[in-house]
Amino acid sequence: MMRKRRLLTIVGIGLVASMSFVLYTVIKRHLAKADNKRRYEKALHPVPDKNNPFASDAQLTFYDSVLSNPAIDIRQYGVAQYYKGQTLLRLGKEKEAVDLLTTLVGRLSKSDPLAKDAEKCLALSYLRLGERNNCIMNHSNGSCIFPIMGKGVYTDPYASLKAIDRYVSILQTDSGDLESRWLLNLAYMTIGRYPKDVPARWLIPDLDRDESSFAIRPFQDMAGDLGLAGSRNLAGGVIVDDFDNDGYLDIVTSSWSLDESMHYYKNNGDGTFTDLTVKSGLNKIKGGLNIVQADYNNDGYPDILVLRGAWLGEYGLQPKTLLKNNGDGTFTDVTVESGILSFSPTQSGVWADFNNDGWLDLFIANETSDSAHPHPNELYLNNRDGTFTEVGKEAHCNDLAFCKGVTVADYNHDGWPDIFISTLEHHKILLKNKGLRSGIPQFENATQEAGLDKPMGFTFPTWFWDYDNDGWPDIFISGYDFTGPLANVAAAEALHRHLPANSSSMYLFRNNHDGTFTDVSKVSGLDRPVFAMGSNFGDIDNDGWPDMYLGTGNPDFRSLVPNKMFKNVDGKKFSDVTSVARVGNLQKGHGVAFADLDNDGDQDIFTVIGGSYVGDTYYNSFYVNPGQNNNSWISILLQGTKSNRSAIGAHIAVKFTEDSVQRTVYCDVNSGGSFGSNPLRKEIGLGKAKSIDELKITWPTSGILQVFKNVQVDQFIKIKEGLQDTEKMNLKRLTFKNSASPMHMNMSGMQ
């Protein structure tokens, strides 16, 4: 009996210990989760720091304190006034900047080293005041479209005339100042007096002449008409996709400011949009320079990844956010629960099934700006239960670099998705996926062997695309190597002069089908600077050759240069069609998406416009394609079963006959470029095809090849992995309607 009691006691103690351990583990996990949530929320509400170059409010407080110091000497006082003027301009207080800088310029002698900088800042303040009084307060669909004409010409010329006076004064002292010369010509253009009234010695000729040989019908910016312009934004991202599975493409935008929320515009399927930001819960999600969509949990609804902290260094230790689409028009923040919580500056992320298990994984390319603060790249493998495990080190893809763009494709056709990274360093990174070891994909740096190790300087957006339709993914990269005002470069290029140092070009690398690439930038006509940020590609005229739209600029207010559109000419050359297409917005171009939002068969362009400072906010643009010709098209929505539900990584080949010649157009399912997200439903131009001879789908996980013969053109179809029939999607062609009056837009712009 004693032995039995002793045994029961021992068992009881063991059970209590076991239960205590389980309880301890549960409590520990709960506390860790609660701690992560606290860290997550805290990181999204940082304390302003004057040393953060984009914390203008804190800087203004600092300069005010300096100026109020009775011990300050006259020289220090002038310098502090100058920097306060700059800060006021960055805060959008142009009139205050003008008043302060006018006083400062008036008391400085011409020989003072500060005099020219102060006068240039004053001229710029007047120029920006003119933009506010006209492009913002009296916004139209022609505002800030270069070359400025028609509705874009200012109705209130006062500030532009003041800017002209200042720039003339500056150029009289320094006639070689290209920055001031460019801005002087722009100022005359804003009031309709370019080129006739520009002093001959400072005229930059032919800025208003269209030199394109292509008859592109002009796009129309209908963002304001449709209530899509927003209430003015800072830099941000955009996704165009069908978030509620009704067949009509919706729009989601973000802003890099932690004071600005995301926005969700539902396509009503009748030519109008409804702002569902509050109802969806996205009004609670702040910040995000870039956003990317994918159905990470295979439930049939696209989810959203929000990327934060880019450009801010150690001030950018902001978490990315994963938003689960609930399928009812709302989203849930599952960042902590999913296991992707980390704190590194980034705007570059991409979804792909790196281990080919039918579930999408996530690669994040972070920004490491100095060796003392490393932020290795991350690879999150999908655990197929709503959570992820980070395996960057084990996968050998946790490189350290100042990464600005990332893109994925199977560049060597071995069945495994590979990674290319654009960096703000001289080296780029191509990571070849060599398959699995212990369930983890293994990457190898193949940059040198692929011929991508040439010096390219700093670069920003990038993507894989098959620009020449040979069935192999090529690489586009845009240089971003100039740190000063881009006005200098724009003037030098327009005057056919030697470009300033470090004015890096665009780069195009053709896939050689053997694991290597050849630089074809020069022969394709892309060896020129554009300083692209948000960018993407699509087919504006349905000829089957992918074109591109590049959002340009940098944080400097003097970087007033037009965003650019390039037409792909038969997979051989690219032609600048910006002016004739009327899409050359002078404001800062960020997230870009190509999408057929009105279901008329041609692709429109949505882009988030706005800079890095509060004073550089602007409206979204939605460039509606009027239709360029009678070319045919096909829109294909793929649904994976064994492969990931989004079908990301699937290969599409469309064979057709055009003018008695057989052609094939190729594309992969993805969201396009590295800054802005196209729909995952693929919209493919077919030239003059009367029908599709053969449509091939190669699925990424299963390797299933589906072949469809004699497919009708000009239709929306859905294809499910493994089924041998296509499903027609009966979508209405939409006529966009005016649902927002100009007065409404102006009022929203003042919020």
PDB file of N, CA and C in Angstrom, residues 597-641:
ATOM      1  N   LEU A 597      -8.662  48.670 -66.424  1.00  0.00           N
ATOM      2  CA  LEU A 597      -9.661  48.896 -65.387  1.00  0.00           C
ATOM      3  C   LEU A 597     -11.072  49.086 -65.938  1.00  0.00           C
ATOM      4  N   ASP A 598     -11.189  49.446 -67.221  1.00  0.00           N
ATOM      5  CA  ASP A 598     -12.522  49.627 -67.793  1.00  0.00           C
ATOM      6  C   ASP A 598     -12.930  48.477 -68.713  1.00  0.00           C
ATOM      7  N   ASN A 599     -12.123  47.424 -68.744  1.00  0.00           N
ATOM      8  CA  ASN A 599     -12.457  46.200 -69.487  1.00  0.00           C
ATOM      9  C   ASN A 599     -12.709  46.446 -70.972  1.00  0.00           C
ATOM     10  N   ASP A 600     -11.973  47.418 -71.535  1.00  0.00           N
ATOM     11  CA  ASP A 600     -12.144  47.675 -72.969  1.00  0.00           C
ATOM     12  C   ASP A 600     -11.039  47.031 -73.795  1.00  0.00           C
ATOM     13  N   GLY A 601     -10.147  46.279 -73.130  1.00  0.00           N
ATOM     14  CA  GLY A 601      -9.133  45.524 -73.853  1.00  0.00           C
ATOM     15  C   GLY A 601      -7.784  46.193 -73.933  1.00  0.00           C
ATOM     16  N   ASP A 602      -7.664  47.462 -73.518  1.00  0.00           N
ATOM     17  CA  ASP A 602      -6.346  48.105 -73.513  1.00  0.00           C
ATOM     18  C   ASP A 602      -5.996  48.520 -72.085  1.00  0.00           C
ATOM     19  N   GLN A 603      -4.710  48.635 -71.830  1.00  0.00           N
ATOM     20  CA  GLN A 603      -4.246  48.878 -70.473  1.00  0.00           C
ATOM     21  C   GLN A 603      -4.163  50.363 -70.151  1.00  0.00           C
ATOM     22  N   ASP A 604      -4.704  50.719 -68.993  1.00  0.00           N
ATOM     23  CA  ASP A 604      -4.605  52.049 -68.435  1.00  0.00           C
ATOM     24  C   ASP A 604      -3.442  52.055 -67.436  1.00  0.00           C
ATOM     25  N   ILE A 605      -3.114  53.231 -66.921  1.00  0.00           N
ATOM     26  CA  ILE A 605      -1.985  53.346 -66.000  1.00  0.00           C
ATOM     27  C   ILE A 605      -2.403  54.138 -64.772  1.00  0.00           C
ATOM     28  N   PHE A 606      -2.222  53.531 -63.602  1.00  0.00           N
ATOM     29  CA  PHE A 606      -2.470  54.230 -62.345  1.00  0.00           C
ATOM     30  C   PHE A 606      -1.135  54.449 -61.659  1.00  0.00           C
ATOM     31  N   THR A 607      -0.903  55.672 -61.181  1.00  0.00           N
ATOM     32  CA  THR A 607       0.361  55.940 -60.503  1.00  0.00           C
ATOM     33  C   THR A 607       0.155  56.861 -59.310  1.00  0.00           C
ATOM     34  N   VAL A 608       0.840  56.541 -58.226  1.00  0.00           N
ATOM     35  CA  VAL A 608       0.839  57.386 -57.031  1.00  0.00           C
ATOM     36  C   VAL A 608       1.901  58.458 -57.225  1.00  0.00           C
ATOM     37  N   ILE A 609       1.490  59.716 -57.100  1.00  0.00           N
ATOM     38  CA  ILE A 609       2.377  60.860 -57.306  1.00  0.00           C
ATOM     39  C   ILE A 609       2.552  61.596 -55.980  1.00  0.00           C
ATOM     40  N   GLY A 610       3.781  61.933 -55.641  1.00  0.00           N
ATOM     41  CA  GLY A 610       4.039  62.682 -54.416  1.00  0.00           C
ATOM     42  C   GLY A 610       5.456  62.440 -53.944  1.00  0.00           C
ATOM     43  N   GLY A 611       6.025  63.414 -53.255  1.00  0.00           N
ATOM     44  CA  GLY A 611       7.414  63.326 -52.830  1.00  0.00           C
ATOM     45  C   GLY A 611       7.586  62.819 -51.416  1.00  0.00           C
ATOM     46  N   SER A 612       8.734  63.170 -50.825  1.00  0.00           N
ATOM     47  CA  SER A 612       9.111  62.646 -49.516  1.00  0.00           C
ATOM     48  C   SER A 612       8.776  63.591 -48.375  1.00  0.00           C
ATOM     49  N   TYR A 613       8.488  64.849 -48.691  1.00  0.00           N
ATOM     50  CA  TYR A 613       8.215  65.849 -47.665  1.00  0.00           C
ATOM     51  C   TYR A 613       6.751  66.280 -47.717  1.00  0.00           C
ATOM     52  N   VAL A 614       6.253  66.775 -46.577  1.00  0.00           N
ATOM     53  CA  VAL A 614       4.859  67.211 -46.495  1.00  0.00           C
ATOM     54  C   VAL A 614       4.537  68.249 -47.563  1.00  0.00           C
ATOM     55  N   GLY A 615       5.492  69.101 -47.870  1.00  0.00           N
ATOM     56  CA  GLY A 615       5.267  70.135 -48.876  1.00  0.00           C
ATOM     57  C   GLY A 615       5.337  69.640 -50.301  1.00  0.00           C
ATOM     58  N   ASP A 616       5.550  68.343 -50.484  1.00  0.00           N
ATOM     59  CA  ASP A 616       5.680  67.781 -51.832  1.00  0.00           C
ATOM     60  C   ASP A 616       4.584  66.754 -52.110  1.00  0.00           C
ATOM     61  N   THR A 617       3.440  66.945 -51.457  1.00  0.00           N
ATOM     62  CA  THR A 617       2.316  66.046 -51.711  1.00  0.00           C
ATOM     63  C   THR A 617       1.671  66.385 -53.053  1.00  0.00           C
ATOM     64  N   TYR A 618       1.003  65.382 -53.625  1.00  0.00           N
ATOM     65  CA  TYR A 618       0.316  65.606 -54.902  1.00  0.00           C
ATOM     66  C   TYR A 618      -0.777  64.558 -55.063  1.00  0.00           C
ATOM     67  N   TYR A 619      -1.547  64.718 -56.124  1.00  0.00           N
ATOM     68  CA  TYR A 619      -2.666  63.823 -56.387  1.00  0.00           C
ATOM     69  C   TYR A 619      -2.237  62.592 -57.193  1.00  0.00           C
ATOM     70  N   ASN A 620      -2.934  61.466 -56.957  1.00  0.00           N
ATOM     71  CA  ASN A 620      -2.761  60.301 -57.815  1.00  0.00           C
ATOM     72  C   ASN A 620      -3.140  60.658 -59.244  1.00  0.00           C
ATOM     73  N   SER A 621      -2.566  59.928 -60.189  1.00  0.00           N
ATOM     74  CA  SER A 621      -2.973  60.054 -61.590  1.00  0.00           C
ATOM     75  C   SER A 621      -3.494  58.711 -62.096  1.00  0.00           C
ATOM     76  N   PHE A 622      -4.574  58.765 -62.851  1.00  0.00           N
ATOM     77  CA  PHE A 622      -5.126  57.572 -63.483  1.00  0.00           C
ATOM     78  C   PHE A 622      -5.261  57.874 -64.972  1.00  0.00           C
ATOM     79  N   TYR A 623      -4.260  57.432 -65.734  1.00  0.00           N
ATOM     80  CA  TYR A 623      -4.209  57.712 -67.159  1.00  0.00           C
ATOM     81  C   TYR A 623      -5.012  56.657 -67.918  1.00  0.00           C
ATOM     82  N   VAL A 624      -6.164  57.083 -68.419  1.00  0.00           N
ATOM     83  CA  VAL A 624      -7.058  56.174 -69.135  1.00  0.00           C
ATOM     84  C   VAL A 624      -6.647  56.115 -70.597  1.00  0.00           C
ATOM     85  N   ASN A 625      -6.442  54.908 -71.065  1.00  0.00           N
ATOM     86  CA  ASN A 625      -6.029  54.659 -72.445  1.00  0.00           C
ATOM     87  C   ASN A 625      -7.241  54.803 -73.366  1.00  0.00           C
ATOM     88  N   PRO A 626      -7.187  55.697 -74.355  1.00  0.00           N
ATOM     89  CA  PRO A 626      -8.338  55.894 -75.240  1.00  0.00           C
ATOM     90  C   PRO A 626      -8.485  54.797 -76.286  1.00  0.00           C
ATOM     91  N   GLY A 627      -7.514  53.861 -76.318  1.00  0.00           N
ATOM     92  CA  GLY A 627      -7.476  52.863 -77.385  1.00  0.00           C
ATOM     93  C   GLY A 627      -6.587  53.370 -78.494  1.00  0.00           C
ATOM     94  N   GLN A 628      -5.612  52.577 -78.865  1.00  0.00           N
ATOM     95  CA  GLN A 628      -4.618  53.032 -79.829  1.00  0.00           C
ATOM     96  C   GLN A 628      -4.867  52.508 -81.235  1.00  0.00           C
ATOM     97  N   ASN A 629      -5.623  51.424 -81.352  1.00  0.00           N
ATOM     98  CA  ASN A 629      -5.824  50.781 -82.655  1.00  0.00           C
ATOM     99  C   ASN A 629      -6.887  49.693 -82.492  1.00  0.00           C
ATOM    100  N   ASN A 630      -6.975  48.829 -83.450  1.00  0.00           N
ATOM    101  CA  ASN A 630      -7.926  47.718 -83.378  1.00  0.00           C
ATOM    102  C   ASN A 630      -7.231  46.397 -83.084  1.00  0.00           C
ATOM    103  N   ASN A 631      -6.061  46.446 -82.468  1.00  0.00           N
ATOM    104  CA  ASN A 631      -5.345  45.212 -82.156  1.00  0.00           C
ATOM    105  C   ASN A 631      -6.142  44.324 -81.213  1.00  0.00           C
ATOM    106  N   SER A 632      -5.893  43.033 -81.308  1.00  0.00           N
ATOM    107  CA  SER A 632      -6.594  42.052 -80.491  1.00  0.00           C
ATOM    108  C   SER A 632      -5.896  41.868 -79.149  1.00  0.00           C
ATOM    109  N   TRP A 633      -6.565  41.159 -78.232  1.00  0.00           N
ATOM    110  CA  TRP A 633      -6.039  40.952 -76.888  1.00  0.00           C
ATOM    111  C   TRP A 633      -6.709  39.728 -76.259  1.00  0.00           C
ATOM    112  N   ILE A 634      -6.133  39.282 -75.169  1.00  0.00           N
ATOM    113  CA  ILE A 634      -6.727  38.224 -74.361  1.00  0.00           C
ATOM    114  C   ILE A 634      -6.382  38.515 -72.905  1.00  0.00           C
ATOM    115  N   SER A 635      -7.332  38.344 -72.010  1.00  0.00           N
ATOM    116  CA  SER A 635      -7.092  38.528 -70.578  1.00  0.00           C
ATOM    117  C   SER A 635      -7.300  37.188 -69.887  1.00  0.00           C
ATOM    118  N   ILE A 636      -6.289  36.750 -69.141  1.00  0.00           N
ATOM    119  CA  ILE A 636      -6.283  35.390 -68.599  1.00  0.00           C
ATOM    120  C   ILE A 636      -6.101  35.417 -67.088  1.00  0.00           C
ATOM    121  N   LEU A 637      -7.068  34.831 -66.371  1.00  0.00           N
ATOM    122  CA  LEU A 637      -6.962  34.654 -64.928  1.00  0.00           C
ATOM    123  C   LEU A 637      -6.689  33.181 -64.658  1.00  0.00           C
ATOM    124  N   LEU A 638      -5.523  32.905 -64.055  1.00  0.00           N
ATOM    125  CA  LEU A 638      -5.148  31.531 -63.746  1.00  0.00           C
ATOM    126  C   LEU A 638      -5.439  31.219 -62.280  1.00  0.00           C
ATOM    127  N   GLN A 639      -5.888  29.992 -62.027  1.00  0.00           N
ATOM    128  CA  GLN A 639      -6.150  29.542 -60.657  1.00  0.00           C
ATOM    129  C   GLN A 639      -5.419  28.235 -60.410  1.00  0.00           C
ATOM    130  N   GLY A 640      -4.444  28.294 -59.517  1.00  0.00           N
ATOM    131  CA  GLY A 640      -3.678  27.101 -59.200  1.00  0.00           C
ATOM    132  C   GLY A 640      -4.425  26.171 -58.270  1.00  0.00           C
ATOM    133  N   THR A 641      -4.135  24.870 -58.393  1.00  0.00           N
ATOM    134  CA  THR A 641      -4.666  23.859 -57.472  1.00  0.00           C
ATOM    135  C   THR A 641      -3.492  23.166 -56.776  1.00  0.00           C
TER     136      THR A 641
END
